[in-house]
Coordinates of C-alpha atoms in Angstrom, one line a residue:
X1 CA 26.1 13.2 3.8
X2 CA 24.2 16.2 2.6
X3 CA 22.8 18.3 5.2
X4 CA 19.1 18.3 3.9
X5 CA 17.8 19.6 7.1
X6 CA 19.2 23.1 6.3
X7 CA 17.1 22.9 3.2
X8 CA 13.9 22.7 5.1
X9 CA 14.7 25.5 7.2
X10 CA 15.7 27.9 4.4
X11 CA 13.0 27.3 2.0
X12 CA 9.6 29.1 2.4
X13 CA 6.3 29.2 0.7
X14 CA 3.2 27.1 0.7
X15 CA 3.0 23.4 1.5
X16 CA 1.2 21.0 -0.8
X17 CA -0.9 19.5 2.1
X18 CA -2.8 22.9 2.7
X19 CA -4.5 22.3 -0.8
X20 CA -6.6 19.2 0.6
X21 CA -10.1 18.8 1.3
X22 CA -11.9 20.3 -1.6
X23 CA -15.8 20.7 -1.8
X24 CA -16.7 18.5 -4.9
X25 CA -19.5 20.7 -6.0
X26 CA -17.1 23.8 -5.9
X27 CA -14.3 22.1 -8.1
X28 CA -16.1 23.6 -11.2
X29 CA -13.6 23.6 -14.2
X30 CA -14.5 27.0 -15.7
X31 CA -13.2 28.9 -18.6
X32 CA -10.7 31.8 -18.3
X33 CA -12.1 32.9 -15.1
X34 CA -10.5 30.1 -13.3
X35 CA -12.3 27.7 -10.8
X36 CA -12.9 27.8 -7.1
X37 CA -12.7 25.5 -4.2
X38 CA -14.2 25.4 -0.6
X39 CA -13.0 23.7 2.5
X40 CA -14.7 20.3 3.1
X41 CA -15.3 18.9 6.7
X42 CA -15.1 15.2 6.8
X43 CA -18.7 15.0 8.3
X44 CA -20.2 17.2 5.5
X45 CA -23.5 15.7 4.5
X46 CA -22.3 16.3 0.7
X47 CA -20.0 13.3 1.2
X48 CA -22.6 10.9 2.3
X49 CA -25.5 12.0 0.2
X50 CA -27.2 9.3 -2.2
X51 CA -29.5 11.6 -4.0
X52 CA -28.5 11.1 -7.4
X53 CA -32.0 11.3 -9.2
X54 CA -30.8 14.2 -11.4
X55 CA -28.6 11.8 -13.3
X56 CA -29.3 12.0 -17.2
X57 CA -30.3 8.6 -18.6
X58 CA -31.5 9.4 -22.0
X59 CA -29.4 7.7 -24.8
X60 CA -27.4 10.2 -26.8
X61 CA -27.0 11.0 -30.5
X62 CA -23.2 10.5 -31.5
X63 CA -21.3 14.1 -31.4
X64 CA -18.4 14.5 -33.5
X65 CA -15.2 12.2 -32.7
X66 CA -17.3 9.5 -31.0
X67 CA -16.8 6.1 -32.6
X68 CA -19.9 4.0 -33.3
X69 CA -18.9 0.8 -31.3
X70 CA -18.1 3.3 -28.3
X71 CA -21.5 4.9 -28.5
X72 CA -23.4 1.7 -28.9
X73 CA -22.0 0.2 -25.8
X74 CA -22.3 3.5 -23.8
X75 CA -26.1 3.8 -24.7
X76 CA -26.5 0.0 -23.9
X77 CA -24.9 0.4 -20.5
X78 CA -26.7 3.7 -19.8
X79 CA -29.9 2.1 -20.4
X80 CA -29.3 -1.0 -18.6
X81 CA -28.2 0.9 -15.4
X82 CA -31.3 3.2 -14.9
X83 CA -33.0 3.1 -11.7
X84 CA -35.9 1.2 -13.1
X85 CA -34.0 -1.9 -14.3
X86 CA -34.2 -5.1 -12.8
X87 CA -31.4 -7.2 -11.5
X88 CA -31.5 -9.6 -14.4
X89 CA -31.1 -6.8 -16.8
X90 CA -27.9 -5.6 -15.4
X91 CA -24.9 -5.7 -17.5
X92 CA -21.9 -7.8 -16.7
X93 CA -19.6 -6.0 -14.3
X94 CA -16.8 -5.9 -16.7
X95 CA -18.6 -3.9 -19.4
X96 CA -17.7 -0.6 -18.0
X97 CA -14.0 -1.7 -18.4
X98 CA -14.8 -2.8 -22.1
X99 CA -16.2 0.6 -22.7
X100 CA -13.1 2.5 -21.5
X101 CA -11.0 0.2 -23.7
X102 CA -12.8 1.7 -26.6
X103 CA -12.0 5.5 -25.5
X104 CA -9.6 7.2 -28.0
X105 CA -11.0 10.8 -27.8
X106 CA -11.6 13.5 -25.5
X107 CA -15.3 13.8 -26.6
X108 CA -15.8 10.1 -25.6
X109 CA -14.2 10.9 -22.1
X110 CA -16.8 13.7 -21.5
X111 CA -19.6 11.5 -21.9
X112 CA -18.7 9.0 -19.0
X113 CA -19.6 11.1 -15.9
X114 CA -23.5 10.2 -16.1
X115 CA -22.9 6.7 -16.8
X116 CA -20.3 6.3 -14.0
X117 CA -22.9 7.8 -11.5
X118 CA -25.5 5.3 -12.5
X119 CA -23.0 2.6 -12.5
X120 CA -22.1 3.8 -8.7
X121 CA -25.9 4.0 -7.9
X122 CA -26.3 0.4 -8.6
X123 CA -23.3 -0.4 -6.2
X124 CA -21.3 -2.1 -9.0
X125 CA -17.5 -2.2 -8.3
X126 CA -15.3 0.4 -9.4
X127 CA -11.9 -0.2 -7.8
X128 CA -10.3 -2.1 -10.8
X129 CA -11.8 0.6 -13.3
X130 CA -10.6 3.8 -11.7
X131 CA -7.0 3.4 -13.0
X132 CA -8.4 2.6 -16.6
X133 CA -10.7 5.6 -16.3
X134 CA -8.0 8.1 -15.2
X135 CA -5.4 6.6 -17.6
X136 CA -7.9 7.0 -20.6
X137 CA -9.0 10.4 -19.7
X138 CA -5.2 11.7 -19.5
X139 CA -4.2 9.9 -22.8
X140 CA -7.3 11.3 -24.7
X141 CA -6.6 14.9 -23.6
X142 CA -9.4 15.2 -20.8
X143 CA -7.9 14.9 -17.6
X144 CA -10.3 17.5 -16.3
X145 CA -13.1 14.8 -16.5
X146 CA -11.0 12.4 -14.3
X147 CA -10.5 15.4 -11.9
X148 CA -14.4 16.1 -11.9
X149 CA -15.2 12.6 -11.1
X150 CA -12.5 12.3 -8.3
X151 CA -13.7 15.5 -6.7
X152 CA -17.1 14.0 -5.8
X153 CA -16.7 10.9 -3.8
X154 CA -20.4 10.6 -2.9
X155 CA -21.4 10.6 -6.6
X156 CA -19.0 8.6 -8.5
X157 CA -17.2 6.5 -5.9
X158 CA -13.9 6.1 -7.2
X159 CA -11.1 4.4 -5.4
X160 CA -7.8 6.0 -6.7
X161 CA -4.4 4.5 -5.8
X162 CA -1.3 6.8 -5.7
X163 CA -0.5 6.1 -9.3
X164 CA -3.9 7.5 -10.5
X165 CA -3.4 10.9 -8.7
X166 CA 0.2 10.9 -10.0
X167 CA -1.1 10.4 -13.7
X168 CA -3.4 13.3 -13.1
X169 CA -0.6 15.6 -11.7
X170 CA 1.7 14.8 -14.8
X171 CA -1.2 15.4 -17.1
X172 CA -2.1 18.9 -15.8
X173 CA 1.6 19.8 -15.4
X174 CA 2.2 19.0 -18.9
X175 CA -0.7 21.1 -20.1
X176 CA 0.4 24.1 -17.9
X177 CA 3.6 23.9 -19.7
X178 CA 2.2 23.6 -23.1
X179 CA -0.4 26.6 -22.8
X180 CA 2.1 29.0 -24.1
X181 CA 1.9 32.7 -23.4
X182 CA -1.5 32.6 -21.8
X183 CA -0.3 32.9 -18.2
X184 CA -3.8 32.8 -16.6
X185 CA -4.6 29.6 -18.4
X186 CA -1.3 28.1 -17.6
X187 CA -1.5 29.1 -14.0
X188 CA -5.2 27.4 -13.9
X189 CA -3.7 23.9 -15.1
X190 CA -0.9 24.3 -12.5
X191 CA -3.6 24.9 -9.9
X192 CA -5.4 21.7 -11.0
X193 CA -2.0 19.7 -10.8
X194 CA -1.7 20.8 -7.0
X195 CA -5.3 20.2 -6.3
X196 CA -5.1 16.8 -7.9
X197 CA -2.2 15.9 -5.6
X198 CA -4.3 17.4 -2.6
X199 CA -7.1 15.0 -3.2
X200 CA -4.9 12.1 -1.6
X201 CA -6.4 12.6 2.0
X202 CA -9.9 12.9 0.6
X203 CA -9.5 9.3 -0.3
X204 CA -7.1 8.2 2.5
X205 CA -4.4 7.8 -0.2
X206 CA -0.8 7.9 1.1
X207 CA 1.3 9.9 -1.5
X208 CA 3.9 10.9 1.2
X209 CA 6.5 9.2 -0.6
X210 CA 5.5 9.9 -4.4
X211 CA 8.6 11.7 -5.5
X212 CA 7.5 11.5 -8.9
X213 CA 4.8 14.1 -8.2
X214 CA 6.7 16.1 -5.9
X215 CA 9.5 16.6 -8.5
X216 CA 6.9 17.2 -11.2
X217 CA 5.4 20.0 -9.2
X218 CA 8.6 21.5 -8.3
X219 CA 9.9 21.6 -11.8
X220 CA 6.8 22.9 -13.4
X221 CA 6.3 25.6 -10.6
X222 CA 10.0 26.7 -11.1
X223 CA 10.2 26.7 -15.0
X224 CA 6.7 27.2 -16.2
X225 CA 6.9 31.2 -16.5
X226 CA 4.5 31.6 -13.2
X227 CA 6.9 34.3 -11.9
X228 CA 7.3 34.7 -8.2
X229 CA 4.0 32.9 -7.5
X230 CA 5.5 29.8 -9.4
X231 CA 8.9 30.2 -7.3
X232 CA 7.1 30.3 -4.2
X233 CA 5.2 27.1 -4.9
X234 CA 8.4 25.4 -6.1
X235 CA 10.4 26.2 -2.9
X236 CA 7.5 25.5 -0.7
X237 CA 6.7 22.2 -2.2
X238 CA 10.5 21.4 -2.1
X239 CA 10.7 22.1 1.6
X240 CA 7.6 19.6 2.2
X241 CA 9.3 17.2 0.0
X242 CA 12.9 17.3 1.9
X243 CA 11.0 17.1 5.2
X244 CA 9.5 13.9 4.1
X245 CA 12.6 12.4 3.0
X246 CA 14.7 13.0 6.3
X247 CA 15.3 9.7 8.1
X248 CA 14.1 7.5 5.3
X249 CA 15.5 5.5 2.5
X250 CA 14.4 7.0 -0.7
X251 CA 13.3 4.7 -3.3
X252 CA 14.4 5.9 -6.8
X253 CA 12.7 3.7 -9.2
X254 CA 9.7 4.2 -11.5
X255 CA 10.8 7.5 -12.6
X256 CA 11.5 8.9 -9.2
X257 CA 15.2 9.5 -9.6
X258 CA 14.7 11.4 -13.1
X259 CA 11.8 13.6 -11.7
X260 CA 13.7 14.6 -8.5
X261 CA 17.0 15.3 -10.6
X262 CA 14.6 17.5 -12.8
X263 CA 13.1 19.3 -9.7
X264 CA 16.9 19.9 -8.2
X265 CA 18.1 21.4 -11.7
X266 CA 15.3 23.7 -11.6
X267 CA 15.8 24.7 -8.1
X268 CA 19.6 25.2 -8.7
X269 CA 18.8 27.5 -11.7
X270 CA 16.1 29.3 -10.0
X271 CA 18.6 30.2 -6.8
X272 CA 21.2 31.1 -9.1
X273 CA 19.1 33.3 -11.2
X274 CA 18.2 35.2 -7.7
X275 CA 21.7 35.3 -6.7
X276 CA 20.9 33.0 -3.6
X277 CA 24.1 30.9 -3.9
X278 CA 23.6 29.4 -0.4
X279 CA 20.4 27.6 -1.4
X280 CA 21.9 26.9 -4.8
X281 CA 24.8 25.1 -3.4
X282 CA 22.4 23.1 -1.0
X283 CA 20.6 21.8 -4.0
X284 CA 23.7 21.2 -6.1
X285 CA 24.6 18.8 -3.2
X286 CA 21.1 17.1 -3.6
X287 CA 21.7 16.6 -7.2
X288 CA 25.0 15.2 -6.7
X289 CA 23.7 12.5 -4.4
X290 CA 20.8 11.8 -6.8
X291 CA 23.5 11.3 -9.7
X292 CA 25.4 9.0 -7.6
X293 CA 22.5 6.9 -6.4
X294 CA 21.3 3.8 -8.0
X295 CA 17.9 2.4 -6.6
X296 CA 17.8 4.1 -3.2
X297 CA 19.3 7.0 -1.4
X298 CA 19.4 7.5 2.5
X299 CA 18.5 11.1 3.9
X300 CA 19.5 12.0 7.2
X301 CA 19.3 15.4 9.1
X302 CA 23.0 16.2 8.6

């Protein structure tokens, strides 16, 4: 049995959980200067405020890359969910999902926040729509919009599941790897990936066994050209991951095995490059266990 306990004692760096509880109004996705985040207390009035009177309700003219069917339904829903509308004028509850099914471009995704806010103000259900919204935002190349909506629970009232946060983590990690030589922009995307994972306690979502997200964050941090800061994040996240595995039967389905193997390979390569053979050996052992495992693997302290 691999002694994973030693891994938790040897690693150092940040813990993913320390990136939780972000003030929604401060999750501003700025340009090259980056973005900011502030600590948020659970009793902060910003979480419970219902003052959404600043929502834009004026129908829009189509920008480029917005289809006519999408725009027609968008403007109809925007008009029929204004604060002055009567109950008999409200749209069917399924129409927001119908609109999301029409999304194909990032420009269409960027039009969604005012409508989602109005929809929430009318207290229409959003539970079944959150996954579709996150999915279409990531697919269309606009995960920032889903991140913005999830960052303000009071205004948008989305109800994400672990797989929704996982989709955001993967989308931002992919963007971090695709930025190229712009180190600042790449680090900004990596920050968003960690912060998306850090939204879990904000919604009381359990991602403690989301090995796909852990593996993706580790591999991206180690390989993405982020220097020692990236390596610090990779080893710190690996430490937290291993601590979460000890004493459990780790399920390796739904891409978890592949993500964990990718992370183990990245850690082995990083430790070998730094001449830290002891740590490299431990992650080689973890890699071997993963390679031999089928659907699960049992992890003990030693």
